[in-house]
Coordinates of C-alpha atoms in Angstrom, one line a residue:
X681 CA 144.4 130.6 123.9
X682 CA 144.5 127.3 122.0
X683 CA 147.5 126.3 120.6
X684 CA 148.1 125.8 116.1
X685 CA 147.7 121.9 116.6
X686 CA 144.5 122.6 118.6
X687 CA 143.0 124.9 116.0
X688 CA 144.4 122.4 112.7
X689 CA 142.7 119.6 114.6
X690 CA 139.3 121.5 114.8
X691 CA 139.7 122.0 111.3
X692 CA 140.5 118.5 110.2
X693 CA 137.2 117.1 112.3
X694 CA 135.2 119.9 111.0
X695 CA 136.6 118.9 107.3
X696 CA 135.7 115.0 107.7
X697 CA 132.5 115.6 109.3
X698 CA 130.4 116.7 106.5
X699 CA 132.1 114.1 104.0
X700 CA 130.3 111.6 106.7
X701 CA 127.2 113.3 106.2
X702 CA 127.5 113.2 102.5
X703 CA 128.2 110.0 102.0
X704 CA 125.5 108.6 105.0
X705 CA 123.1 110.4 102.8
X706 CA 124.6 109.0 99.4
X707 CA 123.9 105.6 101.2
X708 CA 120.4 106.2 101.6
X709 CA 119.8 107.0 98.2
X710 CA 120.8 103.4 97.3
X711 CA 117.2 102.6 98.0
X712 CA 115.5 104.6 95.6
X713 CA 117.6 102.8 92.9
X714 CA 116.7 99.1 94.3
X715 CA 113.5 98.9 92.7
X716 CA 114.9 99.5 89.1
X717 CA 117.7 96.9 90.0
X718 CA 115.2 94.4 90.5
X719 CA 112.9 95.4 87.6
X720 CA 116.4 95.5 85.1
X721 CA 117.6 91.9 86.8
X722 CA 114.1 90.3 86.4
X723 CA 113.0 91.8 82.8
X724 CA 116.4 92.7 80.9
X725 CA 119.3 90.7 82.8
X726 CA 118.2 87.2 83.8
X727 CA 116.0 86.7 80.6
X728 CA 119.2 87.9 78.1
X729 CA 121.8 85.8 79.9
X730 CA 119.2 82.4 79.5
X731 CA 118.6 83.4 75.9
X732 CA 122.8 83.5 75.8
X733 CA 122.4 80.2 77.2
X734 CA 119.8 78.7 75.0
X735 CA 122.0 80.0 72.1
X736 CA 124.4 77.5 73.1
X737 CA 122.5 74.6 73.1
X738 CA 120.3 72.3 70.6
X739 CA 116.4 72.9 71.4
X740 CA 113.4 72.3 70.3
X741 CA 111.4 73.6 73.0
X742 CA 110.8 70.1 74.8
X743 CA 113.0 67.8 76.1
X744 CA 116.7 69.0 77.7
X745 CA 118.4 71.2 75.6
X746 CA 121.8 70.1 74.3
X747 CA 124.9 72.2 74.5
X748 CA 126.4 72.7 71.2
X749 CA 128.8 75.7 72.2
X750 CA 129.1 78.2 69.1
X751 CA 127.6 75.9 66.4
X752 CA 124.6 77.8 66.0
X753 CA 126.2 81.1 65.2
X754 CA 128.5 79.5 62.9
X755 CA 125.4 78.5 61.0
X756 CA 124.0 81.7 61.4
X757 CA 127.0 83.6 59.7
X758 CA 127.0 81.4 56.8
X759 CA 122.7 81.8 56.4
X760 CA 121.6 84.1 53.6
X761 CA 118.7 84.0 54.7
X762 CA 120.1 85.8 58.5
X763 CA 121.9 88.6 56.1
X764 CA 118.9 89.0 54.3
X765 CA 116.9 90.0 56.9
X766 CA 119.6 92.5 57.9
X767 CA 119.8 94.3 54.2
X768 CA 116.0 94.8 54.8
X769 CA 116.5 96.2 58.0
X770 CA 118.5 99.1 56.9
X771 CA 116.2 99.5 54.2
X772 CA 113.8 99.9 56.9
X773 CA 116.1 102.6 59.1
X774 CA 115.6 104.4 55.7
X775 CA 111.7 104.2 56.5
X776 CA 111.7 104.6 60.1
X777 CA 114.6 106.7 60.9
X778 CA 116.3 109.0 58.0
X779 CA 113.0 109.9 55.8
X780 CA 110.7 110.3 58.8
X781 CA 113.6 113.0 60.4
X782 CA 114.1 114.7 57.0
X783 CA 110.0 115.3 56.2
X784 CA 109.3 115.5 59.8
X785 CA 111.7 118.8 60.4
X786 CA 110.5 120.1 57.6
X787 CA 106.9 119.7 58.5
X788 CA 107.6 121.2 62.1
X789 CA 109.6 124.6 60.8
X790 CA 106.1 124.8 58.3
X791 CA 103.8 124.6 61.2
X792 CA 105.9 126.6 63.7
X793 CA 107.3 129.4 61.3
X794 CA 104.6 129.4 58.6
X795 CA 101.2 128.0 59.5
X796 CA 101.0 129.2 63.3
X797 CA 101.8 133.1 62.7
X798 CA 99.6 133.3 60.1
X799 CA 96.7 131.2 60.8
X800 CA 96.9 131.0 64.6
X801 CA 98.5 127.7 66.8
X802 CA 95.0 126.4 66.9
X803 CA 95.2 125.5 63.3
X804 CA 98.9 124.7 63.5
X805 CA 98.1 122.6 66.8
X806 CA 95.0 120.4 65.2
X807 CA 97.6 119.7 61.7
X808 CA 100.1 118.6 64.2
X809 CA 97.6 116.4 65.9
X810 CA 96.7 114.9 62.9
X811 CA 100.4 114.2 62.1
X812 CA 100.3 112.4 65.4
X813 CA 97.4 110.7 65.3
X814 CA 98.8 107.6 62.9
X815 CA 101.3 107.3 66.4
X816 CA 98.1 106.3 69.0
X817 CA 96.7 103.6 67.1
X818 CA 97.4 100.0 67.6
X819 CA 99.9 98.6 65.2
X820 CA 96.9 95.7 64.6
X821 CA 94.5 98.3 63.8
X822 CA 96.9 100.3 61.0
X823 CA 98.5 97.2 60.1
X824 CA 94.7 96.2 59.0
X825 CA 93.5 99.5 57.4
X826 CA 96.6 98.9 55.6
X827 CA 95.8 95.9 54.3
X828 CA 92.8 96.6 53.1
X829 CA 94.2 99.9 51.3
X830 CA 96.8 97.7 49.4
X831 CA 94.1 94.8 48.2
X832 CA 94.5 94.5 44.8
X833 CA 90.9 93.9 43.8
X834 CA 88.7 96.4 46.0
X835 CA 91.6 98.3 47.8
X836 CA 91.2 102.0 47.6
X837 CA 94.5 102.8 46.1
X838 CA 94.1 100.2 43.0
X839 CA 90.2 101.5 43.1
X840 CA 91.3 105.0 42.7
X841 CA 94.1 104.4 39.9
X842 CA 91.7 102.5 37.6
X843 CA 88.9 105.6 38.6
X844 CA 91.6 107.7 37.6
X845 CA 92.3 105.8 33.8
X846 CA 95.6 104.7 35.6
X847 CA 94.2 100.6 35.9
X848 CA 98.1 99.8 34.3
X849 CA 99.6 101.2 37.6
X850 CA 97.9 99.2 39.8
X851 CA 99.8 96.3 41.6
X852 CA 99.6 93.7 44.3
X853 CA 101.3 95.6 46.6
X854 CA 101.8 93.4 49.6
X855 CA 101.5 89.9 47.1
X856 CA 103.9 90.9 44.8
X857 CA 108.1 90.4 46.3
X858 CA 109.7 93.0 44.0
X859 CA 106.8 95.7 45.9
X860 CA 106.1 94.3 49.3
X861 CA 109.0 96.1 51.3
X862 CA 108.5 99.7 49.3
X863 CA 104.6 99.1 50.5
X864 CA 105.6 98.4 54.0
X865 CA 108.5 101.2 54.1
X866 CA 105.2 103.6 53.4
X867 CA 103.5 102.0 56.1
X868 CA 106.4 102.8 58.5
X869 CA 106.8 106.0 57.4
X870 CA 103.2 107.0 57.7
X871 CA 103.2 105.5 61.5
X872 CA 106.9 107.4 61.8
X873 CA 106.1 111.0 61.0
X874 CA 103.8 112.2 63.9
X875 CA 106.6 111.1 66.8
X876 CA 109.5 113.6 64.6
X877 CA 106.9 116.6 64.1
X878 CA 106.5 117.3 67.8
X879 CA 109.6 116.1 68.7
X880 CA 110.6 118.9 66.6
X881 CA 108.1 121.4 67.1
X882 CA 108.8 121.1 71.2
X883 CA 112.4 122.1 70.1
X884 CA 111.3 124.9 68.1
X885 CA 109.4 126.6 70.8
X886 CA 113.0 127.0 72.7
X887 CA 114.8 128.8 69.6
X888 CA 114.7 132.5 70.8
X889 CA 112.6 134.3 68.6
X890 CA 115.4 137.1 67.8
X891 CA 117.1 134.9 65.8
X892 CA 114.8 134.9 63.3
X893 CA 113.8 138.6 63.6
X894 CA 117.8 139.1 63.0
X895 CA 117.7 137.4 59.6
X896 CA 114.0 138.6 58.4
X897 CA 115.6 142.2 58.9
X898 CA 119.3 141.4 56.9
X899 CA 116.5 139.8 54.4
X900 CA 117.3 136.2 54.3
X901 CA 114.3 134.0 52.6
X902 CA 112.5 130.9 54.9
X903 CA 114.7 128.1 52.8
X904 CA 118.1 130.4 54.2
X905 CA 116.4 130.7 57.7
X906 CA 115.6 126.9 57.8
X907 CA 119.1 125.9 57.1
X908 CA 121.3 128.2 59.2
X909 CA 118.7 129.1 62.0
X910 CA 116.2 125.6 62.1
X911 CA 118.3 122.6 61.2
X912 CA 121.2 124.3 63.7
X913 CA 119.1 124.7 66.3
X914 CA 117.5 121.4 66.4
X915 CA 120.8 119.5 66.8
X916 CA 120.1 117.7 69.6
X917 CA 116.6 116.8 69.1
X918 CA 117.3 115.7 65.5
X919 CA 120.4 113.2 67.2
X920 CA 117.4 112.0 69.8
X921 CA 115.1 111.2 66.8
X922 CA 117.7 109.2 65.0
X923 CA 118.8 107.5 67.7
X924 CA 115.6 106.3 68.8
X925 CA 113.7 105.2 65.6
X926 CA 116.8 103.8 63.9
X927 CA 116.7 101.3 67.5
X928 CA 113.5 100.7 66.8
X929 CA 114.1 100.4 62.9
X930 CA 116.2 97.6 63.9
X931 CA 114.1 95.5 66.4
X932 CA 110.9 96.4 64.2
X933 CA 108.5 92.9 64.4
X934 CA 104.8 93.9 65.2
X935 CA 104.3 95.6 61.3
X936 CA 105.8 93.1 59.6
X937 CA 103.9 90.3 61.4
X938 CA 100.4 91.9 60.9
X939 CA 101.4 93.0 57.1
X940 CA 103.4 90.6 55.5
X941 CA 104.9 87.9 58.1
X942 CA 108.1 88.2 56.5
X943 CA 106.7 87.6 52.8
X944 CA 105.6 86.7 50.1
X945 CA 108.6 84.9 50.4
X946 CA 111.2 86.0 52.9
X947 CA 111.3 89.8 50.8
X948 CA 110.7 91.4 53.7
X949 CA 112.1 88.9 56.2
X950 CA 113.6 91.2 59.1
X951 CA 115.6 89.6 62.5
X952 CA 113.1 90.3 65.2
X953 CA 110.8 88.2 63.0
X954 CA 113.3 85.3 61.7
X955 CA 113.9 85.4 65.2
X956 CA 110.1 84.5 66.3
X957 CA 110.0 82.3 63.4
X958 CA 112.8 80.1 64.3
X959 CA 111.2 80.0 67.8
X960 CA 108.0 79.6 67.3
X961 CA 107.3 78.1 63.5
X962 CA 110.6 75.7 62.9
X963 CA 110.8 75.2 66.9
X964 CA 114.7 76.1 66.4
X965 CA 114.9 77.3 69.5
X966 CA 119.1 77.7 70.3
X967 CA 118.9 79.1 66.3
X968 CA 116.2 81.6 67.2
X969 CA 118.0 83.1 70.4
X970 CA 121.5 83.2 68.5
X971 CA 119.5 85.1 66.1
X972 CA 118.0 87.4 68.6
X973 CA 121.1 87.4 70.8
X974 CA 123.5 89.6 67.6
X975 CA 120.7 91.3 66.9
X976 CA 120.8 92.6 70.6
X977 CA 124.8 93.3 70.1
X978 CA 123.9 95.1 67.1
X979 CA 121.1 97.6 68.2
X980 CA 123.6 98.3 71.6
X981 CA 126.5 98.8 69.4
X982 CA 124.1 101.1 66.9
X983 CA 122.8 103.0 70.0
X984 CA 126.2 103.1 71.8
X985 CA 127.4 104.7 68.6
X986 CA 124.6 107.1 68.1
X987 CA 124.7 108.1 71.9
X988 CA 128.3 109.0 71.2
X989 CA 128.2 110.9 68.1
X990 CA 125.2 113.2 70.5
X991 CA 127.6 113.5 73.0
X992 CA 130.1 114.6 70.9
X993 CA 127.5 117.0 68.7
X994 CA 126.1 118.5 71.7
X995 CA 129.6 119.5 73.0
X996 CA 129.8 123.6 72.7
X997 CA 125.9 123.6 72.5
X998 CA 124.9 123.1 75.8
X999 CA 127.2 126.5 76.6
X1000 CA 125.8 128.8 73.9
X1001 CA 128.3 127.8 71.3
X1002 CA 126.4 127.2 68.1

């Protein structure tokens, strides 16, 4: 008969052995992850820590550069023309981010609750589709129809308001500074709306049906069952949206460039493109990645923030608590 130590003994070696197991196999898994390590260190890491670098120095893009510690972010804080292009950006997060997510749930609860039950998801799938379709085409391709919509002399939208009797309304749209960033805060939220309709359309289609059969039956109108049954349910795919296109509000470049290029003037001047222009049009290089380099801190803080505030929103959601 063994003896107590015998048997505690067996137990300890059977209680290390599959620890050795787990963590053997945790080891292997360290492969799977190498690839992305490389990818992040060659693409993200290495390129942000020399445009740190070049931050620090004096450059004009030939030559050695010269290292001027902090003097080129002392400059920048005292620039107008750096805060600037920050006040347009949050006029763009307006654009990209808060009106696209306010017409865009609105838009989906229409198809999904309205449109589809009574004229069938084919229909409610080809409107969605066209909400969408702004989202597949080139930025140089809408950034060009665009254009040619806003030309003051044959652009459609000028045509139209002087067909119309309405000649006095019509503007320069893109020439003139007091107008250029409402006209391209349209264009964004034209390109914006598809991505937030079936965003919030895929959450829609995992609201249990019964909810709204509850309130149709204690006779609560569509406007009552948006607000307590949609906008509640769509918590978590609302904090995705905002998160994502108010990053992307903040880094936006490729619109403004084929629009505008910051003007007429510097009215609609944003960072990613003061950035590019420092670089590439003044050949300031150190300015232009101290530029870029805050603007980086401030889209991670932004996202760090947003991510948070999911976190904490989604707490109680995820088990059944409303």
């Amino acid at each position: 008969m063994p003896s107590t130590n015998t048997v505690t003994l067996n137990t300890a070696t059977h209680a290390v052995t599959p620890r050795k197991g787990t963590s053997e196999r945790r080891g292997g898994y360290w492969w799977y992850i190498l690839p992305g390590a490389v990818g992040f260190l060659a693409v993200v890491a290495v390129p942000f820590g020399m445009n740190l670098w070049y931050s620090l120095t004096s450059w004009r893009g030939v030559g050695d550069p010269v290292f001027i510690g902090f003097e080129n972010y002392q400059r920048l804080l005292g620039d107008p023309l750096f805060w600037a292009s920050f006040r347009h950006s949050v006029a763009f997060i307006v654009a990209m981010a808060i009106l696209p997510t306010a017409i865009g749930v609105l838009v989906a609860a229409v198809l999904f609750n309205y449109i589809s039950p009574k004229f069938g998801s084919k229909v409610a799938s080809f409107l969605r589709a066209t909400y969408y379709l702004p989202q597949i085409l080139p930025i140089a391709v809408a950034g060009v129809l665009w254009k040619w919509m806003y030309q003051p002399q044959y652009g459609i939208i000028n045509t139209t308001l002087r067909d119309l009797g309405l000649g006095g309304l019509a503007q320069n749209w893109l020439g003139d500074s007091d107008l250029a960033i409402y006209a391209v805060m349209n264009v964004l939220v034209w390109l914006q709306i598809g991505y937030t309709v079936v965003v919030f359309m895929s959450g829609l289609s995992r609201v249990d049906p019964a909810l709204y059969e509850a309130a149709e039956l204690d006779g609560a109108s569509w406007s009552q069952q948006f607000r307590t049954i949609t906008l509640n349910q769509l918590r978590p795919e609302i904090a995705v949206v905002l998160i994502t296109t108010s990053v992307a509000a903040l880094k936006v470049f490729a619109p403004i460039f084929v629009l505008t290029r910051g003007g007429p003037g510097t009215s609609t001047i944003v960072p990613a493109y003061f950035s590019f222009s420092s670089f590439f049009t003044t050949t300031k290089v150190g300015y232009g990645a101290a530029v870029a380099s805050v603007l980086a801190l401030m889209i991670s803080v932004v996202a760090v923030a947003l991510l948070r505030y999911q976190t904490r929103n989604s707490e109680g959601f995820d088990d059944g608590r409303p």
